[in-house]
N, CA, C and O atoms as a MOPAC input file, in Angstrom:
PM7 MOZYME 1SCF
protein

 N    -47.37700 1   -16.80000 1    74.35400 1
 C    -46.94600 1   -16.79000 1    73.23500 1
 C    -45.93400 1   -18.11500 1    73.29700 1
 O    -45.85400 1   -18.85600 1    72.31700 1
 N    -45.21800 1   -18.35000 1    74.43000 1
 C    -44.02300 1   -19.10600 1    74.34500 1
 C    -45.20300 1   -20.35600 1    74.22400 1
 O    -45.05500 1   -20.90500 1    73.13300 1
 N    -45.89400 1   -20.73400 1    74.70600 1
 C    -46.60900 1   -22.06200 1    74.94400 1
 C    -47.24200 1   -22.63400 1    73.45500 1
 O    -47.40800 1   -23.82000 1    73.17000 1
 N    -47.51300 1   -21.59000 1    72.69200 1
 C    -48.20200 1   -21.67300 1    71.34600 1
 C    -47.10600 1   -21.65900 1    70.42400 1
 O    -47.31900 1   -22.15200 1    69.31500 1
 N    -46.22400 1   -21.29200 1    70.61800 1
 C    -44.93100 1   -21.76700 1    69.50200 1
 C    -44.42400 1   -23.15400 1    70.01400 1
 O    -44.11000 1   -23.97200 1    69.15000 1
 N    -44.30900 1   -23.51300 1    71.37200 1
 C    -43.90500 1   -24.79500 1    71.61800 1
 C    -44.93900 1   -25.59900 1    71.32800 1
 O    -44.62100 1   -26.74300 1    71.00400 1
 N    -46.10700 1   -25.33500 1    71.34900 1
 C    -46.90100 1   -26.46600 1    70.67600 1
 C    -46.87200 1   -26.92100 1    68.98300 1
 O    -46.99000 1   -28.00900 1    68.42100 1
 N    -46.65700 1   -25.52300 1    68.49100 1
 C    -46.57000 1   -25.93500 1    66.90900 1
 C    -45.15300 1   -26.50700 1    66.36600 1
 O    -45.08000 1   -26.99600 1    65.23900 1
 N    -43.99900 1   -26.41500 1    67.25600 1
 C    -43.17100 1   -26.88900 1    67.39900 1
 C    -43.24200 1   -28.19600 1    67.41300 1
 O    -42.67100 1   -28.83800 1    66.53200 1
 N    -43.93200 1   -28.79500 1    68.37900 1
 C    -43.91300 1   -29.96600 1    68.85300 1
 C    -44.74900 1   -30.90600 1    67.98100 1
 O    -44.62500 1   -32.12800 1    68.05400 1
 N    -45.82400 1   -30.13900 1    66.94200 1
 C    -46.88000 1   -30.96100 1    66.26000 1
 C    -46.06200 1   -31.23300 1    65.14300 1
 O    -46.10400 1   -32.39100 1    64.72600 1
 N    -45.08800 1   -30.16800 1    64.37400 1
 C    -44.46600 1   -30.32800 1    63.61200 1
 C    -43.20500 1   -31.17100 1    63.74900 1
 O    -42.66400 1   -31.59300 1    62.72600 1
 N    -42.82700 1   -31.37300 1    64.65700 1
 C    -41.39300 1   -32.65400 1    65.02600 1
 C    -42.48500 1   -34.08300 1    65.03800 1
 O    -42.20300 1   -35.04700 1    64.32600 1
 N    -43.51300 1   -34.09000 1    65.76300 1
 C    -44.82600 1   -35.34600 1    65.50700 1
 C    -44.58700 1   -35.69700 1    64.36400 1
 O    -43.98100 1   -36.74500 1    64.14000 1
 N    -45.05700 1   -34.81400 1    63.31500 1
 C    -45.22300 1   -34.97200 1    61.99500 1
 C    -44.17500 1   -35.68300 1    61.24400 1
 O    -44.34100 1   -36.73100 1    60.61900 1
 N    -42.80700 1   -34.85000 1    61.39200 1
 C    -41.67000 1   -35.00000 1    60.75500 1
 C    -41.22700 1   -36.74900 1    61.12700 1
 O    -40.79400 1   -37.50000 1    60.25300 1
 N    -41.37200 1   -37.03900 1    62.11800 1
 C    -41.07200 1   -38.24500 1    62.64700 1
 C    -41.66800 1   -39.17500 1    62.14500 1
 O    -41.22700 1   -40.16000 1    61.55300 1
 N    -42.91400 1   -38.80800 1    62.42800 1
 C    -44.23700 1   -39.87100 1    61.88800 1
 C    -43.53700 1   -40.33500 1    59.95500 1
 O    -43.33100 1   -41.42600 1    59.42300 1
 N    -43.38800 1   -39.03400 1    59.49300 1
 C    -42.84800 1   -39.39300 1    58.06300 1
 C    -41.63100 1   -40.04500 1    57.71600 1
 O    -41.56400 1   -40.76200 1    56.71800 1
 N    -40.56000 1   -39.82100 1    58.55500 1
 C    -39.25500 1   -40.37700 1    58.40200 1
 C    -39.68100 1   -42.06800 1    59.03400 1
 O    -39.13100 1   -43.02300 1    58.48500 1
 N    -40.50500 1   -42.27900 1    59.99400 1
 C    -40.83100 1   -43.90100 1    60.11500 1
 C    -41.99400 1   -44.39800 1    58.97000 1
 O    -42.38600 1   -45.54200 1    59.20000 1
 N    -42.61600 1   -43.75500 1    57.78400 1
 C    -43.27700 1   -44.14300 1    57.27100 1
 C    -42.54700 1   -44.86500 1    56.19100 1
 O    -42.73200 1   -46.00500 1    55.76400 1
 N    -41.51300 1   -43.78600 1    55.77100 1
 C    -40.22200 1   -44.07200 1    54.88300 1
 C    -39.73200 1   -45.12000 1    54.94500 1
 O    -39.61200 1   -45.96700 1    54.05900 1
 N    -39.36400 1   -45.14000 1    56.16200 1
 C    -38.33800 1   -46.34100 1    57.17500 1
 C    -38.92900 1   -47.71000 1    56.70100 1
 O    -38.25100 1   -48.68200 1    56.36600 1
 N    -40.48600 1   -47.63100 1    56.72500 1
 C    -41.37000 1   -49.01000 1    56.31200 1
 C    -41.51600 1   -49.46200 1    55.06300 1
 O    -41.48900 1   -50.64600 1    54.72700 1
 N    -41.69200 1   -48.39700 1    54.27100 1
 C    -41.61900 1   -48.23500 1    52.88100 1
 C    -40.48600 1   -49.09800 1    52.02600 1
 O    -40.61400 1   -49.88900 1    51.09100 1
 N    -39.36000 1   -48.62500 1    52.72400 1
 C    -38.13600 1   -49.08700 1    52.30800 1
 C    -38.08600 1   -50.67000 1    52.72200 1
 O    -37.96400 1   -51.50900 1    51.82900 1
 N    -38.16500 1   -50.99100 1    53.84600 1
 C    -38.16900 1   -52.09600 1    54.48900 1
 C    -39.15000 1   -53.35900 1    53.37600 1
 O    -38.78800 1   -54.45400 1    52.94400 1
 N    -40.28000 1   -52.71300 1    53.22800 1
 C    -41.30000 1   -53.58500 1    52.28300 1
 C    -40.69000 1   -53.71600 1    51.27000 1
 O    -40.69000 1   -54.87300 1    50.84900 1
 N    -40.04100 1   -52.84300 1    50.55800 1
 C    -39.35300 1   -53.10800 1    49.03100 1
 C    -38.26800 1   -53.90500 1    48.73000 1
 O    -37.96300 1   -54.44800 1    47.66800 1
 N    -37.61600 1   -53.90300 1    50.02400 1
 C    -36.34200 1   -54.77000 1    50.16100 1
 C    -36.83700 1   -56.14600 1    50.24000 1
 O    -36.34600 1   -57.00800 1    49.51100 1
 N    -37.92100 1   -56.46000 1    51.20100 1
 C    -38.14700 1   -57.84900 1    51.41100 1
 C    -38.88400 1   -58.33600 1    50.22400 1
 O    -39.54700 1   -59.35100 1    50.43800 1
 N    -38.92600 1   -57.87300 1    49.06600 1
 C    -39.18700 1   -58.47700 1    47.73500 1
 C    -41.10800 1   -58.85500 1    47.79100 1
 O    -41.50400 1   -59.96600 1    47.43700 1
 N    -41.91500 1   -57.96500 1    48.18500 1
 C    -43.08300 1   -57.76000 1    48.26600 1
 C    -43.49000 1   -56.89300 1    47.21600 1
 O    -42.94000 1   -55.79200 1    47.19800 1
 N    -44.24700 1   -57.12000 1    46.42500 1
 C    -44.70100 1   -56.39000 1    45.45600 1
 C    -45.32900 1   -55.00200 1    45.80700 1
 O    -46.31600 1   -54.93600 1    46.54000 1
 N    -44.67700 1   -53.78100 1    45.21600 1
 C    -45.20700 1   -52.82100 1    45.24700 1
 C    -46.42300 1   -52.28800 1    45.03800 1
 O    -46.78400 1   -52.88600 1    44.02500 1
 N    -47.39000 1   -51.46900 1    45.37000 1
 C    -48.69600 1   -50.73200 1    44.78500 1
 C    -48.41300 1   -50.13800 1    43.39800 1
 O    -47.43400 1   -49.52400 1    42.97200 1
 N    -49.36900 1   -50.44400 1    42.92300 1
 C    -49.38600 1   -49.76500 1    41.36600 1
 C    -49.54300 1   -48.02500 1    41.75800 1
 O    -50.58500 1   -47.62000 1    42.27300 1
 N    -48.54100 1   -47.20500 1    41.48800 1
 C    -49.04700 1   -46.10400 1    41.17500 1
 C    -50.30100 1   -45.50100 1    40.55400 1
 O    -50.70500 1   -45.96100 1    39.48600 1
 N    -50.97000 1   -44.45400 1    41.18200 1
 C    -51.98600 1   -43.99100 1    40.34200 1
 C    -52.29800 1   -42.84800 1    39.59600 1
 O    -53.32900 1   -42.29200 1    39.21800 1
 N    -50.87100 1   -42.63400 1    39.48100 1
 C    -50.34700 1   -41.36400 1    38.71000 1
 C    -50.40200 1   -41.41500 1    37.31200 1
 O    -50.38300 1   -42.58300 1    36.92400 1
 N    -50.46000 1   -40.61000 1    36.43000 1
 C    -50.12600 1   -40.71000 1    34.67700 1
 C    -51.14000 1   -41.21300 1    34.11600 1
 O    -52.22700 1   -41.32000 1    34.68500 1
 N    -50.92000 1   -41.56400 1    32.99100 1
 C    -51.91400 1   -42.42000 1    32.30000 1
 C    -52.06300 1   -43.52400 1    32.50500 1
 O    -51.35000 1   -44.02500 1    33.37500 1
 N    -52.98100 1   -44.31300 1    31.84500 1
 C    -53.40100 1   -45.58600 1    32.47400 1
 C    -52.28200 1   -46.26800 1    31.44600 1
 O    -51.69200 1   -45.60900 1    30.59000 1
 N    -52.09100 1   -47.64100 1    31.65900 1
 C    -51.13400 1   -48.24800 1    30.94100 1
 C    -51.86100 1   -48.57900 1    29.61500 1
 O    -53.00800 1   -48.93700 1    29.88300 1
 N    -51.59100 1   -48.59300 1    28.12800 1
 C    -52.03900 1   -48.87800 1    26.75000 1
 C    -51.97800 1   -50.43800 1    26.88000 1
 O    -50.96900 1   -51.07600 1    27.18300 1
 N    -53.18500 1   -50.93900 1    26.61200 1
 C    -53.56000 1   -52.53100 1    26.32600 1
 C    -52.83200 1   -52.86900 1    25.07200 1
 O    -52.08200 1   -53.84500 1    25.07500 1
 N    -52.99300 1   -52.11300 1    23.94800 1
 C    -52.77200 1   -52.42600 1    22.67600 1
 C    -52.45700 1   -50.99400 1    22.30800 1
 O    -52.99100 1   -49.99600 1    22.79200 1
 N    -51.26600 1   -51.04300 1    21.14200 1
 C    -50.99100 1   -50.03200 1    20.29100 1
 C    -51.58200 1   -50.18400 1    18.76300 1
 O    -51.64900 1   -51.26700 1    18.18100 1
 N    -51.97900 1   -48.98300 1    18.23200 1
 C    -52.56500 1   -49.45100 1    16.95000 1
 C    -51.87900 1   -48.53400 1    15.95300 1
 O    -51.56400 1   -47.38700 1    16.26900 1
 N    -51.65900 1   -49.01200 1    14.81200 1
 C    -51.12400 1   -48.37400 1    13.94500 1
 C    -51.48900 1   -46.88600 1    13.45900 1
 O    -52.63600 1   -46.74800 1    13.88400 1
 N    -51.11100 1   -45.61500 1    12.75200 1
 C    -51.49900 1   -44.57100 1    12.58500 1
 C    -51.47000 1   -44.45500 1    11.02400 1
 O    -50.38500 1   -44.58100 1    10.45600 1
 N    -52.32600 1   -44.27800 1    10.48100 1
 C    -52.18800 1   -43.89200 1     8.86800 1
 C    -52.85000 1   -42.15900 1     8.78800 1
 O    -53.58200 1   -41.44200 1     9.47000 1
 N    -52.00100 1   -42.06300 1     7.40200 1
 C    -52.72400 1   -40.75500 1     6.95900 1
 C    -53.41600 1   -40.61700 1     5.87200 1
 O    -53.24100 1   -41.41300 1     4.94900 1
 N    -54.47200 1   -39.42900 1     5.75500 1
 C    -55.38400 1   -39.40500 1     5.15400 1
 C    -54.82700 1   -38.91100 1     3.92600 1
 O    -53.98600 1   -38.02200 1     4.06400 1
 N    -55.14800 1   -39.34400 1     2.54500 1
 C    -54.72100 1   -39.24700 1     1.19000 1
 C    -54.88700 1   -37.75100 1     1.04900 1
 O    -53.91200 1   -37.05400 1     0.76700 1
 N    -56.10800 1   -37.22500 1     1.23700 1
 C    -56.32700 1   -35.95500 1     0.66300 1
 C    -56.00100 1   -35.07500 1     1.68600 1
 O    -55.37800 1   -34.13100 1     1.20000 1
 N    -56.17500 1   -34.93800 1     3.14100 1
 C    -56.14800 1   -34.05200 1     3.93500 1
 C    -54.95500 1   -33.91500 1     4.79800 1
 O    -54.64600 1   -32.86200 1     5.35500 1
 N    -54.12300 1   -35.32000 1     4.90700 1
 C    -53.06500 1   -35.36800 1     5.62900 1
 C    -53.24200 1   -36.05300 1     7.10200 1
 O    -52.41600 1   -36.73300 1     7.71000 1
 N    -54.64900 1   -35.64900 1     7.52200 1
 C    -54.40600 1   -35.95500 1     8.90400 1
 C    -54.53700 1   -37.32900 1     9.36800 1
 O    -55.31400 1   -38.13700 1     8.86000 1
 N    -53.73900 1   -37.58300 1    10.37200 1
 C    -53.56200 1   -38.64100 1    11.17500 1
 C    -54.58600 1   -39.51700 1    11.90600 1
 O    -54.99100 1   -39.02300 1    12.95900 1
 N    -55.04200 1   -40.59600 1    11.60400 1
 C    -56.09200 1   -41.95100 1    12.80800 1
 C    -55.66900 1   -42.83900 1    12.73400 1
 O    -54.77700 1   -43.24000 1    11.98700 1
 N    -56.41500 1   -43.47700 1    13.74600 1
 C    -55.67200 1   -45.17200 1    13.51600 1
 C    -56.52400 1   -45.63400 1    12.42200 1
 O    -57.61000 1   -45.28500 1    11.95900 1
 N    -55.47000 1   -46.73600 1    12.11300 1
 C    -56.07600 1   -47.39000 1    11.19300 1
 C    -57.57700 1   -48.26100 1    11.35600 1
 O    -58.22100 1   -48.63100 1    10.37500 1
 N    -57.87400 1   -48.43600 1    12.36400 1
 C    -59.60700 1   -48.97000 1    12.45600 1
 C    -60.31400 1   -47.99600 1    12.26700 1
 O    -61.45900 1   -48.33600 1    11.97000 1
 N    -60.13000 1   -46.71700 1    12.31000 1
 C    -61.25900 1   -45.56900 1    12.10100 1
 C    -60.90600 1   -45.40100 1    10.21400 1
 O    -61.87900 1   -45.28400 1     9.47000 1
 N    -59.96400 1   -45.40500 1     9.81900 1
 C    -59.63300 1   -45.04200 1     8.21800 1
 C    -60.61100 1   -45.58500 1     7.40100 1
 O    -61.30000 1   -46.48100 1     7.89100 1
 N    -60.81900 1   -45.23900 1     6.27000 1
 C    -61.51000 1   -45.34200 1     4.99500 1
 C    -60.50100 1   -46.28700 1     3.98600 1
 O    -59.86500 1   -45.53100 1     3.25200 1
 N    -60.26300 1   -47.33600 1     3.80800 1
 C    -59.56600 1   -47.83400 1     2.83000 1
 C    -60.27800 1   -47.87900 1     1.53100 1
 O    -61.42900 1   -48.26100 1     1.74000 1
 N    -60.06400 1   -47.64400 1     0.27100 1
 C    -60.30100 1   -47.41600 1    -1.33700 1
 C    -59.23600 1   -47.06600 1    -2.17100 1
 O    -58.46000 1   -46.11500 1    -2.07700 1
 N    -59.28600 1   -47.75600 1    -2.80900 1
 C    -58.31500 1   -47.89000 1    -4.37100 1
 C    -56.82100 1   -47.54800 1    -3.76100 1
 O    -56.21500 1   -46.52200 1    -4.07400 1
 N    -56.28600 1   -48.57400 1    -2.81700 1
 C    -54.83800 1   -48.21500 1    -1.99500 1
 C    -54.63400 1   -47.37200 1    -1.31000 1
 O    -53.44600 1   -47.20600 1    -1.03100 1
 N    -55.33400 1   -46.71600 1    -0.88300 1
 C    -55.46000 1   -45.41600 1    -0.08800 1
 C    -55.98600 1   -45.57700 1     0.89800 1
 O    -56.71900 1   -46.55300 1     1.06000 1
 N    -55.71400 1   -44.42300 1     2.11600 1
 C    -56.42100 1   -44.25100 1     3.03700 1
 C    -57.21600 1   -42.99700 1     3.14100 1
 O    -56.78700 1   -41.99000 1     2.57800 1
 N    -58.04500 1   -42.97100 1     3.63400 1
 C    -58.84000 1   -41.74800 1     3.91800 1
 C    -59.50700 1   -41.34700 1     5.33800 1
 O    -59.77000 1   -42.32800 1     6.03300 1
 N    -59.75900 1   -40.36100 1     5.77800 1
 C    -60.50300 1   -40.05500 1     7.03400 1
 C    -61.93900 1   -40.20900 1     6.70600 1
 O    -62.76400 1   -40.06700 1     7.60800 1
 N    -62.22200 1   -40.42000 1     5.79400 1
 C    -63.98900 1   -40.19800 1     5.68400 1
 C    -64.31200 1   -40.90500 1     4.35500 1
 O    -63.38000 1   -41.56000 1     3.88800 1
 N    -65.67900 1   -40.88900 1     3.53400 1
 C    -65.89100 1   -40.97100 1     2.79500 1
 C    -65.80300 1   -40.07700 1     1.76600 1
 O    -65.36900 1   -40.37400 1     0.65300 1
 N    -66.21400 1   -38.94400 1     2.10100 1
 C    -66.31700 1   -37.90800 1     1.11300 1
 C    -64.98000 1   -37.50800 1     0.68800 1
 O    -64.78700 1   -37.13000 1    -0.46800 1
 N    -63.75000 1   -37.58900 1     1.82700 1
 C    -62.45300 1   -37.75700 1     0.99100 1
 C    -61.88900 1   -38.63800 1     0.04000 1
 O    -60.93500 1   -38.41500 1    -0.70700 1
 N    -62.65500 1   -39.78300 1     0.15400 1
 C    -62.20500 1   -41.01500 1    -0.77500 1
 C    -62.90700 1   -40.74200 1    -2.25700 1
 O    -62.49400 1   -41.17300 1    -3.33300 1
 N    -64.21200 1   -39.81400 1    -2.00100 1
 C    -64.88800 1   -39.36800 1    -3.32600 1
 C    -64.02600 1   -38.09900 1    -3.99400 1
 O    -63.89400 1   -38.00300 1    -5.21400 1
 N    -63.49000 1   -37.19500 1    -3.10800 1
 C    -62.60300 1   -36.50500 1    -3.72700 1
 C    -61.18700 1   -36.84000 1    -4.45400 1
 O    -60.61600 1   -36.37300 1    -5.44000 1
 N    -60.88900 1   -37.84400 1    -3.53400 1
 C    -59.63100 1   -38.28900 1    -4.35600 1
 C    -58.08500 1   -37.32500 1    -3.66500 1
 O    -58.04100 1   -36.34400 1    -2.92200 1
 N    -57.05200 1   -38.08800 1    -4.27000 1
 C    -55.79200 1   -37.36200 1    -3.79900 1
 C    -55.72900 1   -35.99900 1    -3.99200 1
 O    -55.69100 1   -35.66100 1    -5.17500 1
 N    -55.70000 1   -34.91900 1    -2.98500 1
 C    -55.53700 1   -33.60800 1    -3.29800 1
 C    -53.91000 1   -33.41500 1    -3.90900 1
 O    -52.88600 1   -34.00400 1    -3.56200 1
 N    -54.11500 1   -32.34800 1    -4.95900 1
 C    -52.71600 1   -32.00000 1    -5.56600 1
 C    -52.20900 1   -30.79100 1    -5.20900 1
 O    -51.11300 1   -30.43100 1    -5.63800 1

């Protein structure tokens, strides 16, 4: 049992030392002015933002490129444009 515990502790120590060395190397690369690799987490970068508009009938918001423009108002569909402004 003592030998198994020794090997487990030795493996954990080696992994811990490898992690410390990797962090140290990463910090040295950042300090030397070399560009960092892009992180692959989170949402992809937005290429361009688009204005949002509101349907005059139902109130839903959508991108301006998907809206129907008619009579000075924006609509989510041709059917809502025919129905007109909800009162």
